[in-house]
Amino acid sequence: MSTMKKFHWFWAWDDEKEEAWLRQMAQEGWHFKSVSLPGSYIFEKGEAIDYVYRLDYFVDRKDMPAYLQIFEDTGWDYLGEMSGWQYFRIESHDGNAPEIYSDKASKAKKYERLILYLVIFLPIFLSMMNITSRGDAGYLRFFSFFAEAFMLLYIYAMVRLIHRVTNLKKKV
Amino acid sequence: MSINYKKYLPLTESTAYILLALAEPLHGYGVMQKVETMSQGTVKIGPGTLYGAFSTLEKEALIIKVEEAKRRKTYTLTEKGKALLKEHIRRVEILLENGLSTKDWQ
């Protein structure tokens, strides 16, 4: 059976695009086999099947078995994890795309977990900025550039995710 | 029992149905099936939604875990959960009566 390695990076706020891409791959007969950081997928060639993929963000190791059991009981296949992103799959027989979150309020919580995770890491980012801004040595300026680029990305990610949550929480 | 109803109300349709289903002890899959039947197919609860609801409701002491077999947790309503559900139903009933008796908009 032939396999294919494919690199496909996605940003946290574009997780739904990643789901759609995986579904499209399956419709072309390329089925998810594994994923590892940073977005390195392995696909297996087979018959074209309309698999619907869903990505959840979940990092509670202790309660993982109970969490996975609920998905398994409702017909979802658990495929694996990439740094907190949990990959699930179910076959669609009518063209519809089943959801793992059936209302907006609960879907918002997925992104809130992500935001919380980013906030927890803020002190580490800040101390990184602090160290790199202290000296004038060439290598420090080099790191400082990366730290600043990282910080900008961090802020951008926050804005996009908060926007996502606000939209999901909008009533009516 | 004094409950700060404002903190919880109005419940989402899914949450109300999950609480209602837990009038008897059930695990996750049981809740999903019961809700779909009770709601005549109008409410289908996704696994992500259900897992999240279980942990939030348990944290708020609205439901309680009564059994944990293998990896399946069974929950049921607490007295606080019952009181909240009762208040929610009371409000929905008022809305229902208004909706049915007011003819102008129909």
Tab-separated table of C-alpha atoms in Angstrom:
chain	number	residue	atom	x	y	z
A	1	MET	CA	0.000	0.000	0.000
A	2	SER	CA	1.470	3.334	-0.989
A	3	THR	CA	1.968	6.110	1.488
A	4	MET	CA	2.743	9.770	1.109
A	5	LYS	CA	4.464	12.206	3.406
A	6	LYS	CA	3.121	15.701	3.354
A	7	PHE	CA	3.960	18.805	5.285
A	8	HIS	CA	0.937	20.969	6.047
A	9	TRP	CA	1.212	23.691	8.651
A	10	PHE	CA	-1.885	25.302	10.147
A	11	TRP	CA	-2.454	28.179	12.531
A	12	ALA	CA	-4.663	27.641	15.538
A	13	TRP	CA	-7.358	29.989	14.202
A	14	ASP	CA	-7.462	28.081	10.896
A	15	ASP	CA	-8.229	24.659	12.382
A	16	GLU	CA	-11.437	24.378	10.372
A	17	LYS	CA	-9.524	24.825	7.133
A	18	GLU	CA	-7.268	21.978	8.198
A	19	GLU	CA	-10.335	19.779	8.789
A	20	ALA	CA	-11.660	20.634	5.325
A	21	TRP	CA	-8.287	19.880	3.748
A	22	LEU	CA	-8.105	16.460	5.422
A	23	ARG	CA	-11.613	15.659	4.181
A	24	GLN	CA	-10.671	16.659	0.662
A	25	MET	CA	-7.588	14.420	0.823
A	26	ALA	CA	-9.831	11.505	1.868
A	27	GLN	CA	-12.221	12.173	-0.989
A	28	GLU	CA	-9.214	11.796	-3.278
A	29	GLY	CA	-8.318	8.492	-1.599
A	30	TRP	CA	-5.538	9.764	0.661
A	31	HIS	CA	-6.288	8.733	4.219
A	32	PHE	CA	-4.732	10.148	7.344
A	33	LYS	CA	-2.293	7.722	8.937
A	34	SER	CA	-0.339	9.858	11.387
A	35	VAL	CA	0.715	13.384	12.223
A	36	SER	CA	3.684	14.769	14.103
A	37	LEU	CA	5.146	18.176	14.768
A	38	PRO	CA	5.331	20.468	12.890
A	39	GLY	CA	2.422	19.427	10.655
A	40	SER	CA	4.135	16.422	9.153
A	41	TYR	CA	1.413	14.090	7.886
A	42	ILE	CA	1.544	10.585	6.536
A	43	PHE	CA	-1.286	9.517	4.246
A	44	GLU	CA	-2.168	6.096	2.945
A	45	LYS	CA	-3.638	5.562	-0.523
A	46	GLY	CA	-6.932	3.721	-0.671
A	47	GLU	CA	-10.457	3.969	-1.980
A	48	ALA	CA	-12.026	7.410	-1.940
A	49	ILE	CA	-14.119	7.678	1.242
A	50	ASP	CA	-15.964	10.720	2.538
A	51	TYR	CA	-14.247	10.954	5.912
A	52	VAL	CA	-15.075	13.991	8.007
A	53	TYR	CA	-12.215	15.115	10.246
A	54	ARG	CA	-12.497	17.168	13.422
A	55	LEU	CA	-9.756	18.724	15.499
A	56	ASP	CA	-10.284	19.390	19.174
A	57	TYR	CA	-7.938	21.149	21.532
A	58	PHE	CA	-7.531	19.155	24.737
A	59	VAL	CA	-4.564	18.831	27.099
A	60	ASP	CA	-5.942	17.259	30.291
A	61	ARG	CA	-3.795	14.096	30.383
A	62	LYS	CA	-5.461	12.802	33.543
A	63	ASP	CA	-8.951	12.741	32.076
A	64	MET	CA	-7.924	11.724	28.571
A	65	PRO	CA	-9.312	8.147	28.752
A	66	ALA	CA	-12.798	9.333	29.772
A	67	TYR	CA	-12.673	12.074	27.151
A	68	LEU	CA	-11.736	9.662	24.358
A	69	GLN	CA	-14.336	7.124	25.496
A	70	ILE	CA	-17.189	9.543	24.808
A	71	PHE	CA	-15.940	10.096	21.257
A	72	GLU	CA	-15.412	6.402	20.693
A	73	ASP	CA	-18.917	5.563	21.955
A	74	THR	CA	-20.442	7.860	19.356
A	75	GLY	CA	-18.613	6.392	16.410
A	76	TRP	CA	-15.642	8.736	16.137
A	77	ASP	CA	-12.224	7.225	15.454
A	78	TYR	CA	-9.407	8.745	17.427
A	79	LEU	CA	-6.410	9.230	15.165
A	80	GLY	CA	-3.815	10.873	17.344
A	81	GLU	CA	-2.478	14.085	18.718
A	82	MET	CA	-0.213	16.920	17.699
A	83	SER	CA	0.728	19.216	20.600
A	84	GLY	CA	-2.713	19.402	22.155
A	85	TRP	CA	-4.685	19.031	18.923
A	86	GLN	CA	-6.726	15.851	18.999
A	87	TYR	CA	-7.630	14.375	15.615
A	88	PHE	CA	-10.953	12.573	15.135
A	89	ARG	CA	-12.614	11.067	12.111
A	90	ILE	CA	-16.026	9.713	11.158
A	91	GLU	CA	-17.369	8.471	7.841
A	92	SER	CA	-20.128	10.507	6.244
A	93	HIS	CA	-22.698	8.565	4.236
A	94	ASP	CA	-24.946	11.435	3.208
A	95	GLY	CA	-22.529	14.241	2.454
A	96	ASN	CA	-23.247	15.906	5.786
A	97	ALA	CA	-20.411	16.811	8.121
A	98	PRO	CA	-21.081	15.765	11.726
A	99	GLU	CA	-19.798	18.112	14.420
A	100	ILE	CA	-18.134	17.283	17.712
A	101	TYR	CA	-19.512	20.526	19.144
A	102	SER	CA	-23.237	20.762	18.630
A	103	ASP	CA	-23.677	24.345	19.792
A	104	LYS	CA	-21.704	27.561	19.644
A	105	ALA	CA	-21.445	28.025	23.406
A	106	SER	CA	-19.544	24.764	23.849
A	107	LYS	CA	-17.433	25.338	20.755
A	108	ALA	CA	-16.299	28.675	22.180
A	109	LYS	CA	-14.844	26.769	25.143
A	110	LYS	CA	-12.437	24.922	22.854
A	111	TYR	CA	-10.847	28.225	21.841
A	112	GLU	CA	-10.954	29.481	25.413
A	113	ARG	CA	-8.816	26.493	26.420
A	114	LEU	CA	-6.338	27.444	23.729
A	115	ILE	CA	-6.238	31.055	24.890
A	116	LEU	CA	-5.698	29.929	28.469
A	117	TYR	CA	-2.817	27.767	27.312
A	118	LEU	CA	-1.233	30.749	25.548
A	119	VAL	CA	-1.688	32.952	28.616
A	120	ILE	CA	0.063	30.396	30.811
A	121	PHE	CA	3.091	30.649	28.524
A	122	LEU	CA	3.163	34.441	28.548
A	123	PRO	CA	5.680	34.760	31.440
A	124	ILE	CA	8.120	32.529	29.547
A	125	PHE	CA	7.830	34.700	26.446
A	126	LEU	CA	8.266	37.841	28.497
A	127	SER	CA	11.372	36.595	30.267
A	128	MET	CA	12.773	35.635	26.877
A	129	MET	CA	12.210	39.202	25.704
A	130	ASN	CA	13.824	40.512	28.859
A	131	ILE	CA	16.996	38.451	28.509
A	132	THR	CA	17.467	39.325	24.864
A	133	SER	CA	17.001	43.054	25.407
A	134	ARG	CA	19.760	43.282	27.989
A	135	GLY	CA	22.908	43.234	25.922
A	136	ASP	CA	24.255	44.505	22.677
A	137	ALA	CA	26.188	41.419	21.638
A	138	GLY	CA	25.554	40.255	18.097
A	139	TYR	CA	23.954	36.970	19.032
A	140	LEU	CA	21.640	38.692	21.517
A	141	ARG	CA	20.417	41.082	18.836
A	142	PHE	CA	19.828	38.057	16.649
A	143	PHE	CA	17.731	36.376	19.353
A	144	SER	CA	16.026	39.627	20.120
A	145	PHE	CA	14.774	39.766	16.544
A	146	PHE	CA	13.246	36.317	16.915
A	147	ALA	CA	11.767	37.140	20.286
A	148	GLU	CA	10.084	40.207	18.854
A	149	ALA	CA	8.782	38.345	15.825
A	150	PHE	CA	7.467	35.688	18.187
A	151	MET	CA	5.768	38.277	20.347
A	152	LEU	CA	4.036	39.814	17.332
A	153	LEU	CA	2.816	36.388	16.279
A	154	TYR	CA	1.657	35.748	19.826
A	155	ILE	CA	-0.380	38.951	19.884
A	156	TYR	CA	-1.825	38.217	16.453
A	157	ALA	CA	-2.832	34.704	17.529
A	158	MET	CA	-4.518	36.095	20.636
A	159	VAL	CA	-6.495	38.642	18.625
A	160	ARG	CA	-7.667	36.015	16.137
A	161	LEU	CA	-8.662	33.533	18.854
A	162	ILE	CA	-10.454	36.106	20.990
A	163	HIS	CA	-12.303	37.253	17.885
A	164	ARG	CA	-13.337	33.637	17.290
A	165	VAL	CA	-14.675	33.271	20.816
A	166	THR	CA	-16.550	36.593	20.637
A	167	ASN	CA	-18.242	35.539	17.406
A	168	LEU	CA	-19.243	32.184	18.833
A	169	LYS	CA	-20.669	33.812	21.941
A	170	LYS	CA	-22.737	36.335	20.022
A	171	LYS	CA	-26.387	35.738	20.744
A	172	VAL	CA	-28.953	35.627	17.910
B	1	MET	CA	-31.907	25.720	48.766
B	2	SER	CA	-30.711	29.125	47.693
B	3	ILE	CA	-29.137	29.206	44.271
B	4	ASN	CA	-27.874	32.149	42.328
B	5	TYR	CA	-30.033	31.385	39.295
B	6	LYS	CA	-28.684	34.390	37.392
B	7	LYS	CA	-25.317	32.683	37.235
B	8	TYR	CA	-26.770	29.827	35.186
B	9	LEU	CA	-29.919	30.975	33.427
B	10	PRO	CA	-30.917	30.829	30.675
B	11	LEU	CA	-29.523	27.363	30.032
B	12	THR	CA	-28.642	26.420	26.478
B	13	GLU	CA	-31.004	23.884	24.949
B	14	SER	CA	-28.275	21.205	25.086
B	15	THR	CA	-27.527	21.840	28.755
B	16	ALA	CA	-31.223	21.742	29.694
B	17	TYR	CA	-31.637	18.409	27.909
B	18	ILE	CA	-28.477	16.968	29.459
B	19	LEU	CA	-29.754	17.845	32.936
B	20	LEU	CA	-33.171	16.420	32.126
B	21	ALA	CA	-31.628	13.179	30.852
B	22	LEU	CA	-29.686	12.868	34.107
B	23	ALA	CA	-32.873	12.526	36.135
B	24	GLU	CA	-31.693	8.895	36.069
B	25	PRO	CA	-28.012	7.895	36.273
B	26	LEU	CA	-26.498	7.654	32.806
B	27	HIS	CA	-23.095	7.678	31.146
B	28	GLY	CA	-22.165	9.832	28.166
B	29	TYR	CA	-23.466	7.679	25.370
B	30	GLY	CA	-26.704	7.031	27.267
B	31	VAL	CA	-27.254	10.771	27.655
B	32	MET	CA	-26.752	11.384	23.939
B	33	GLN	CA	-29.232	8.689	22.940
B	34	LYS	CA	-31.830	9.779	25.482
B	35	VAL	CA	-31.592	13.428	24.456
B	36	GLU	CA	-31.995	12.611	20.793
B	37	THR	CA	-35.080	10.493	21.496
B	38	MET	CA	-36.638	12.937	23.978
B	39	SER	CA	-36.133	15.919	21.699
B	40	GLN	CA	-37.551	14.005	18.725
B	41	GLY	CA	-34.278	14.444	16.897
B	42	THR	CA	-34.179	18.230	17.283
B	43	VAL	CA	-31.207	18.148	19.655
B	44	LYS	CA	-28.172	16.006	18.886
B	45	ILE	CA	-25.287	16.452	21.266
B	46	GLY	CA	-21.750	16.147	19.959
B	47	PRO	CA	-19.114	14.338	22.043
B	48	GLY	CA	-17.063	17.520	22.560
B	49	THR	CA	-20.114	19.370	23.807
B	50	LEU	CA	-21.093	16.544	26.137
B	51	TYR	CA	-17.649	16.105	27.654
B	52	GLY	CA	-17.425	19.848	28.280
B	53	ALA	CA	-20.914	19.925	29.803
B	54	PHE	CA	-20.122	17.028	32.154
B	55	SER	CA	-17.014	18.720	33.526
B	56	THR	CA	-18.658	22.137	33.915
B	57	LEU	CA	-21.831	20.751	35.497
B	58	GLU	CA	-19.826	18.548	37.849
B	59	LYS	CA	-17.628	21.469	38.886
B	60	GLU	CA	-20.760	23.498	39.656
B	61	ALA	CA	-22.166	20.561	41.664
B	62	LEU	CA	-25.248	20.394	39.437
B	63	ILE	CA	-24.506	16.755	38.664
B	64	ILE	CA	-22.523	14.137	40.526
B	65	LYS	CA	-20.525	11.125	39.459
B	66	VAL	CA	-22.117	7.962	40.824
B	67	GLU	CA	-20.009	5.340	39.094
B	68	GLU	CA	-16.848	4.974	37.086
B	69	ALA	CA	-16.593	1.697	35.230
B	70	LYS	CA	-13.573	1.312	32.984
B	71	ARG	CA	-13.452	4.663	31.248
B	72	ARG	CA	-17.150	5.486	31.387
B	73	LYS	CA	-18.384	7.873	34.054
B	74	THR	CA	-22.000	7.740	35.151
B	75	TYR	CA	-23.621	10.920	36.425
B	76	THR	CA	-26.909	11.947	37.947
B	77	LEU	CA	-28.588	15.195	39.036
B	78	THR	CA	-27.867	16.714	42.438
B	79	GLU	CA	-30.496	18.576	44.489
B	80	LYS	CA	-28.974	21.808	43.203
B	81	GLY	CA	-29.217	20.537	39.636
B	82	LYS	CA	-32.848	19.602	40.164
B	83	ALA	CA	-33.672	23.039	41.555
B	84	LEU	CA	-31.982	24.760	38.624
B	85	LEU	CA	-33.725	22.580	36.062
B	86	LYS	CA	-37.045	23.237	37.760
B	87	GLU	CA	-36.530	26.999	37.570
B	88	HIS	CA	-35.504	26.759	33.921
B	89	ILE	CA	-38.594	24.700	33.056
B	90	ARG	CA	-40.800	27.198	34.898
B	91	ARG	CA	-39.446	30.014	32.733
B	92	VAL	CA	-39.753	28.030	29.508
B	93	GLU	CA	-43.337	27.179	30.452
B	94	ILE	CA	-44.174	30.894	30.757
B	95	LEU	CA	-42.617	31.516	27.353
B	96	LEU	CA	-44.561	28.596	25.897
B	97	GLU	CA	-47.885	29.879	27.289
B	98	ASN	CA	-47.204	33.328	25.879
B	99	GLY	CA	-46.212	31.923	22.542
B	100	LEU	CA	-49.345	29.832	22.234
B	101	SER	CA	-51.831	32.402	23.538
B	102	THR	CA	-50.604	35.461	21.653
B	103	LYS	CA	-52.130	35.271	18.189
B	104	ASP	CA	-50.888	38.550	16.676
B	105	TRP	CA	-47.604	37.210	15.393
B	106	GLN	CA	-48.763	33.836	14.125
